[in-house]
Amino acid sequence: MKELVLGGARSGKSQFAEDQARATGKQLIYIATGGAGDDEMAQRIALHQRSRGDQWTLIEEPVKLAEAISSVDCKDKAIVIDCLTLWLTNCLMQDVFEEEKNAFLEVLPTLNSDIFIVSNEVGSGIVPLGALSRQFVDQSGWLHQSLAKICDRVNLIVAGLPLNLKGA
């Protein structure tokens, strides 16, 4: 089972994905794509880690997502990937997004684990100023569309509440 969990900042999407993964009763793997570039981000990461507890195996991978997820894939595991838009940013900054996106989209349907993919829905606002910002919004939207086709379920989280867009 593959599930895409979309939402805005502080919408509750990570908590929702974690709860969904816990409900499977499987071994829990957490693939974190963000890095602590400053003190505030380090505090956010620490808060996320404390709230998850020690039942999760943590893998930190900012770019090579397809490799990271493939390396732990097993039918007895539930994997949360958090957050796809941070991964997108990392890949854009290293100019490897097309290659890494294609690898991820190619491997995802072949995986046996239950996968919960957390991502920010950023396309509901105005068209941003600046080429890199527009590229980020465009690539994010296209990536979400591709994932929605592959995933069994898609949920949009608003104010901590899920709105089911695909699947039961």
PDB file of C-alpha atoms in Angstrom:
ATOM      1  CA  MET A   1       0.000   0.000   0.000  1.00  0.00           C
ATOM      2  CA  LYS A   2       1.297   3.409  -0.990  1.00  0.00           C
ATOM      3  CA  GLU A   3      -0.218   6.615   0.404  1.00  0.00           C
ATOM      4  CA  LEU A   4       0.484  10.252  -0.435  1.00  0.00           C
ATOM      5  CA  VAL A   5      -0.237  12.628   2.463  1.00  0.00           C
ATOM      6  CA  LEU A   6      -0.434  16.276   1.409  1.00  0.00           C
ATOM      7  CA  GLY A   7      -1.020  19.392   3.475  1.00  0.00           C
ATOM      8  CA  GLY A   8       0.190  22.841   4.340  1.00  0.00           C
ATOM      9  CA  ALA A   9       2.716  23.798   6.990  1.00  0.00           C
ATOM     10  CA  ARG A  10       1.645  22.603  10.440  1.00  0.00           C
ATOM     11  CA  SER A  11      -1.474  20.967   9.011  1.00  0.00           C
ATOM     12  CA  GLY A  12      -0.905  17.681  10.852  1.00  0.00           C
ATOM     13  CA  LYS A  13       0.267  15.709   7.821  1.00  0.00           C
ATOM     14  CA  SER A  14       3.315  14.145   9.505  1.00  0.00           C
ATOM     15  CA  GLN A  15       1.296  13.042  12.533  1.00  0.00           C
ATOM     16  CA  PHE A  16      -1.371  11.587  10.243  1.00  0.00           C
ATOM     17  CA  ALA A  17       1.204   9.615   8.234  1.00  0.00           C
ATOM     18  CA  GLU A  18       2.892   8.355  11.406  1.00  0.00           C
ATOM     19  CA  ASP A  19      -0.474   7.244  12.826  1.00  0.00           C
ATOM     20  CA  GLN A  20      -1.291   5.433   9.582  1.00  0.00           C
ATOM     21  CA  ALA A  21       2.069   3.656   9.672  1.00  0.00           C
ATOM     22  CA  ARG A  22       1.660   2.659  13.339  1.00  0.00           C
ATOM     23  CA  ALA A  23      -1.788   1.226  12.567  1.00  0.00           C
ATOM     24  CA  THR A  24      -0.220  -1.322  10.202  1.00  0.00           C
ATOM     25  CA  GLY A  25       1.474  -3.074  13.141  1.00  0.00           C
ATOM     26  CA  LYS A  26       4.631  -3.400  11.047  1.00  0.00           C
ATOM     27  CA  GLN A  27       8.227  -2.429  11.797  1.00  0.00           C
ATOM     28  CA  LEU A  28       8.443   1.377  11.538  1.00  0.00           C
ATOM     29  CA  ILE A  29      11.028   3.126   9.371  1.00  0.00           C
ATOM     30  CA  TYR A  30      11.273   6.908   9.123  1.00  0.00           C
ATOM     31  CA  ILE A  31      13.147   8.406   6.179  1.00  0.00           C
ATOM     32  CA  ALA A  32      13.893  12.057   6.926  1.00  0.00           C
ATOM     33  CA  THR A  33      14.940  14.246   4.011  1.00  0.00           C
ATOM     34  CA  GLY A  34      15.563  17.520   5.877  1.00  0.00           C
ATOM     35  CA  GLY A  35      18.788  18.621   7.441  1.00  0.00           C
ATOM     36  CA  ALA A  36      19.463  21.067  10.250  1.00  0.00           C
ATOM     37  CA  GLY A  37      20.860  24.052   8.377  1.00  0.00           C
ATOM     38  CA  ASP A  38      20.258  26.389  11.332  1.00  0.00           C
ATOM     39  CA  ASP A  39      19.284  26.310  15.011  1.00  0.00           C
ATOM     40  CA  GLU A  40      15.557  26.691  14.349  1.00  0.00           C
ATOM     41  CA  MET A  41      15.521  23.735  11.955  1.00  0.00           C
ATOM     42  CA  ALA A  42      17.548  21.681  14.425  1.00  0.00           C
ATOM     43  CA  GLN A  43      14.867  22.392  17.038  1.00  0.00           C
ATOM     44  CA  ARG A  44      12.109  21.338  14.611  1.00  0.00           C
ATOM     45  CA  ILE A  45      13.920  18.085  13.857  1.00  0.00           C
ATOM     46  CA  ALA A  46      14.478  17.369  17.566  1.00  0.00           C
ATOM     47  CA  LEU A  47      10.782  17.990  18.278  1.00  0.00           C
ATOM     48  CA  HIS A  48       9.767  15.584  15.498  1.00  0.00           C
ATOM     49  CA  GLN A  49      12.157  12.929  16.811  1.00  0.00           C
ATOM     50  CA  ARG A  50      10.897  13.245  20.406  1.00  0.00           C
ATOM     51  CA  SER A  51       7.259  13.087  19.345  1.00  0.00           C
ATOM     52  CA  ARG A  52       7.830   9.891  17.312  1.00  0.00           C
ATOM     53  CA  GLY A  53       9.448   7.991  20.141  1.00  0.00           C
ATOM     54  CA  ASP A  54      12.042   5.261  19.938  1.00  0.00           C
ATOM     55  CA  GLN A  55       9.962   2.675  18.073  1.00  0.00           C
ATOM     56  CA  TRP A  56      11.115   4.126  14.750  1.00  0.00           C
ATOM     57  CA  THR A  57      14.285   3.326  12.840  1.00  0.00           C
ATOM     58  CA  LEU A  58      15.558   6.633  11.462  1.00  0.00           C
ATOM     59  CA  ILE A  59      17.266   7.020   8.095  1.00  0.00           C
ATOM     60  CA  GLU A  60      18.427  10.487   7.102  1.00  0.00           C
ATOM     61  CA  GLU A  61      18.728  10.878   3.333  1.00  0.00           C
ATOM     62  CA  PRO A  62      18.460  14.303   1.700  1.00  0.00           C
ATOM     63  CA  VAL A  63      18.845  13.254  -1.978  1.00  0.00           C
ATOM     64  CA  LYS A  64      19.169   9.525  -2.760  1.00  0.00           C
ATOM     65  CA  LEU A  65      15.585   8.652  -1.813  1.00  0.00           C
ATOM     66  CA  ALA A  66      15.134   5.744  -4.235  1.00  0.00           C
ATOM     67  CA  GLU A  67      18.283   4.088  -2.905  1.00  0.00           C
ATOM     68  CA  ALA A  68      17.350   4.683   0.733  1.00  0.00           C
ATOM     69  CA  ILE A  69      13.876   3.265   0.411  1.00  0.00           C
ATOM     70  CA  SER A  70      15.021   0.288  -1.643  1.00  0.00           C
ATOM     71  CA  SER A  71      17.644  -0.584   0.947  1.00  0.00           C
ATOM     72  CA  VAL A  72      15.020  -1.168   3.675  1.00  0.00           C
ATOM     73  CA  ASP A  73      12.097  -2.440   1.605  1.00  0.00           C
ATOM     74  CA  CYS A  74      10.290  -5.462   3.043  1.00  0.00           C
ATOM     75  CA  LYS A  75       6.633  -6.499   3.281  1.00  0.00           C
ATOM     76  CA  ASP A  76       6.898  -6.402   7.096  1.00  0.00           C
ATOM     77  CA  LYS A  77       7.808  -2.689   7.191  1.00  0.00           C
ATOM     78  CA  ALA A  78       5.877   0.569   7.162  1.00  0.00           C
ATOM     79  CA  ILE A  79       7.947   3.480   5.879  1.00  0.00           C
ATOM     80  CA  VAL A  80       7.203   7.172   6.339  1.00  0.00           C
ATOM     81  CA  ILE A  81       9.052   9.543   4.004  1.00  0.00           C
ATOM     82  CA  ASP A  82       9.026  13.071   5.421  1.00  0.00           C
ATOM     83  CA  CYS A  83       9.172  15.425   3.619  1.00  0.00           C
ATOM     84  CA  LEU A  84       9.087  15.200  -0.161  1.00  0.00           C
ATOM     85  CA  THR A  85       9.224  18.963  -0.703  1.00  0.00           C
ATOM     86  CA  LEU A  86      12.412  19.186   1.358  1.00  0.00           C
ATOM     87  CA  TRP A  87      13.810  16.398  -0.812  1.00  0.00           C
ATOM     88  CA  LEU A  88      12.737  18.300  -3.932  1.00  0.00           C
ATOM     89  CA  THR A  89      14.539  21.408  -2.670  1.00  0.00           C
ATOM     90  CA  ASN A  90      17.705  19.417  -1.916  1.00  0.00           C
ATOM     91  CA  CYS A  91      17.643  17.861  -5.390  1.00  0.00           C
ATOM     92  CA  LEU A  92      16.993  21.176  -7.150  1.00  0.00           C
ATOM     93  CA  MET A  93      19.874  22.810  -5.281  1.00  0.00           C
ATOM     94  CA  GLN A  94      22.212  20.001  -6.374  1.00  0.00           C
ATOM     95  CA  ASP A  95      20.785  19.985  -9.927  1.00  0.00           C
ATOM     96  CA  VAL A  96      19.868  16.281  -9.743  1.00  0.00           C
ATOM     97  CA  PHE A  97      16.086  16.454  -9.489  1.00  0.00           C
ATOM     98  CA  GLU A  98      15.126  14.866 -12.820  1.00  0.00           C
ATOM     99  CA  GLU A  99      17.432  11.900 -12.262  1.00  0.00           C
ATOM    100  CA  GLU A 100      16.392  11.378  -8.623  1.00  0.00           C
ATOM    101  CA  LYS A 101      12.681  11.912  -9.367  1.00  0.00           C
ATOM    102  CA  ASN A 102      12.753   9.350 -12.164  1.00  0.00           C
ATOM    103  CA  ALA A 103      14.534   6.827  -9.943  1.00  0.00           C
ATOM    104  CA  PHE A 104      11.994   7.354  -7.148  1.00  0.00           C
ATOM    105  CA  LEU A 105       8.951   7.117  -9.425  1.00  0.00           C
ATOM    106  CA  GLU A 106      10.385   4.006 -11.063  1.00  0.00           C
ATOM    107  CA  VAL A 107      11.132   2.139  -7.833  1.00  0.00           C
ATOM    108  CA  LEU A 108       8.017   3.117  -5.873  1.00  0.00           C
ATOM    109  CA  PRO A 109       5.553   0.729  -7.594  1.00  0.00           C
ATOM    110  CA  THR A 110       7.953  -2.208  -7.091  1.00  0.00           C
ATOM    111  CA  LEU A 111       8.251  -1.844  -3.307  1.00  0.00           C
ATOM    112  CA  ASN A 112       6.680  -4.315  -0.877  1.00  0.00           C
ATOM    113  CA  SER A 113       6.611  -2.068   2.198  1.00  0.00           C
ATOM    114  CA  ASP A 114       3.662   0.090   3.145  1.00  0.00           C
ATOM    115  CA  ILE A 115       4.824   3.574   2.156  1.00  0.00           C
ATOM    116  CA  PHE A 116       3.483   6.879   3.524  1.00  0.00           C
ATOM    117  CA  ILE A 117       4.819   9.891   1.618  1.00  0.00           C
ATOM    118  CA  VAL A 118       4.470  13.287   3.321  1.00  0.00           C
ATOM    119  CA  SER A 119       4.624  16.417   1.186  1.00  0.00           C
ATOM    120  CA  ASN A 120       3.646  20.075   1.350  1.00  0.00           C
ATOM    121  CA  GLU A 121       0.866  21.213  -0.930  1.00  0.00           C
ATOM    122  CA  VAL A 122       2.261  24.525  -2.155  1.00  0.00           C
ATOM    123  CA  GLY A 123       0.315  25.120  -5.355  1.00  0.00           C
ATOM    124  CA  SER A 124      -2.722  26.836  -3.855  1.00  0.00           C
ATOM    125  CA  GLY A 125      -1.199  30.301  -3.659  1.00  0.00           C
ATOM    126  CA  ILE A 126      -0.078  32.890  -6.133  1.00  0.00           C
ATOM    127  CA  VAL A 127       2.610  32.294  -8.741  1.00  0.00           C
ATOM    128  CA  PRO A 128       5.806  33.197  -6.879  1.00  0.00           C
ATOM    129  CA  LEU A 129       8.417  35.711  -7.956  1.00  0.00           C
ATOM    130  CA  GLY A 130      11.750  34.297  -9.001  1.00  0.00           C
ATOM    131  CA  ALA A 131      12.615  31.495 -11.384  1.00  0.00           C
ATOM    132  CA  LEU A 132      13.768  29.021  -8.725  1.00  0.00           C
ATOM    133  CA  SER A 133      10.594  29.520  -6.679  1.00  0.00           C
ATOM    134  CA  ARG A 134       8.416  28.998  -9.760  1.00  0.00           C
ATOM    135  CA  GLN A 135      10.433  25.893 -10.680  1.00  0.00           C
ATOM    136  CA  PHE A 136       9.923  24.532  -7.160  1.00  0.00           C
ATOM    137  CA  VAL A 137       6.132  25.062  -7.252  1.00  0.00           C
ATOM    138  CA  ASP A 138       5.852  23.611 -10.779  1.00  0.00           C
ATOM    139  CA  GLN A 139       7.991  20.550 -10.022  1.00  0.00           C
ATOM    140  CA  SER A 140       6.171  19.965  -6.753  1.00  0.00           C
ATOM    141  CA  GLY A 141       2.783  20.008  -8.482  1.00  0.00           C
ATOM    142  CA  TRP A 142       3.913  17.683 -11.269  1.00  0.00           C
ATOM    143  CA  LEU A 143       5.539  15.330  -8.752  1.00  0.00           C
ATOM    144  CA  HIS A 144       2.343  15.169  -6.693  1.00  0.00           C
ATOM    145  CA  GLN A 145       0.312  14.391  -9.808  1.00  0.00           C
ATOM    146  CA  SER A 146       2.679  11.555 -10.734  1.00  0.00           C
ATOM    147  CA  LEU A 147       2.572  10.159  -7.209  1.00  0.00           C
ATOM    148  CA  ALA A 148      -1.218  10.408  -7.022  1.00  0.00           C
ATOM    149  CA  LYS A 149      -1.417   8.105 -10.057  1.00  0.00           C
ATOM    150  CA  ILE A 150       0.902   5.543  -8.436  1.00  0.00           C
ATOM    151  CA  CYS A 151      -0.412   5.676  -4.869  1.00  0.00           C
ATOM    152  CA  ASP A 152      -3.349   3.624  -3.626  1.00  0.00           C
ATOM    153  CA  ARG A 153      -4.513   6.420  -1.333  1.00  0.00           C
ATOM    154  CA  VAL A 154      -4.138  10.193  -1.320  1.00  0.00           C
ATOM    155  CA  ASN A 155      -5.162  12.359   1.629  1.00  0.00           C
ATOM    156  CA  LEU A 156      -5.103  16.131   2.030  1.00  0.00           C
ATOM    157  CA  ILE A 157      -4.701  17.193   5.654  1.00  0.00           C
ATOM    158  CA  VAL A 158      -6.219  20.523   6.721  1.00  0.00           C
ATOM    159  CA  ALA A 159      -6.323  21.638  10.371  1.00  0.00           C
ATOM    160  CA  GLY A 160      -5.389  18.111  11.433  1.00  0.00           C
ATOM    161  CA  LEU A 161      -8.314  16.597   9.558  1.00  0.00           C
ATOM    162  CA  PRO A 162      -7.917  14.267   6.572  1.00  0.00           C
ATOM    163  CA  LEU A 163      -9.797  14.813   3.354  1.00  0.00           C
ATOM    164  CA  ASN A 164      -9.631  11.607   1.355  1.00  0.00           C
ATOM    165  CA  LEU A 165      -8.905  12.317  -2.332  1.00  0.00           C
ATOM    166  CA  LYS A 166      -8.245   8.752  -3.539  1.00  0.00           C
ATOM    167  CA  GLY A 167      -8.722   5.271  -2.091  1.00  0.00           C
ATOM    168  CA  ALA A 168     -10.641   4.124   0.961  1.00  0.00           C
TER     169      ALA A 168
END
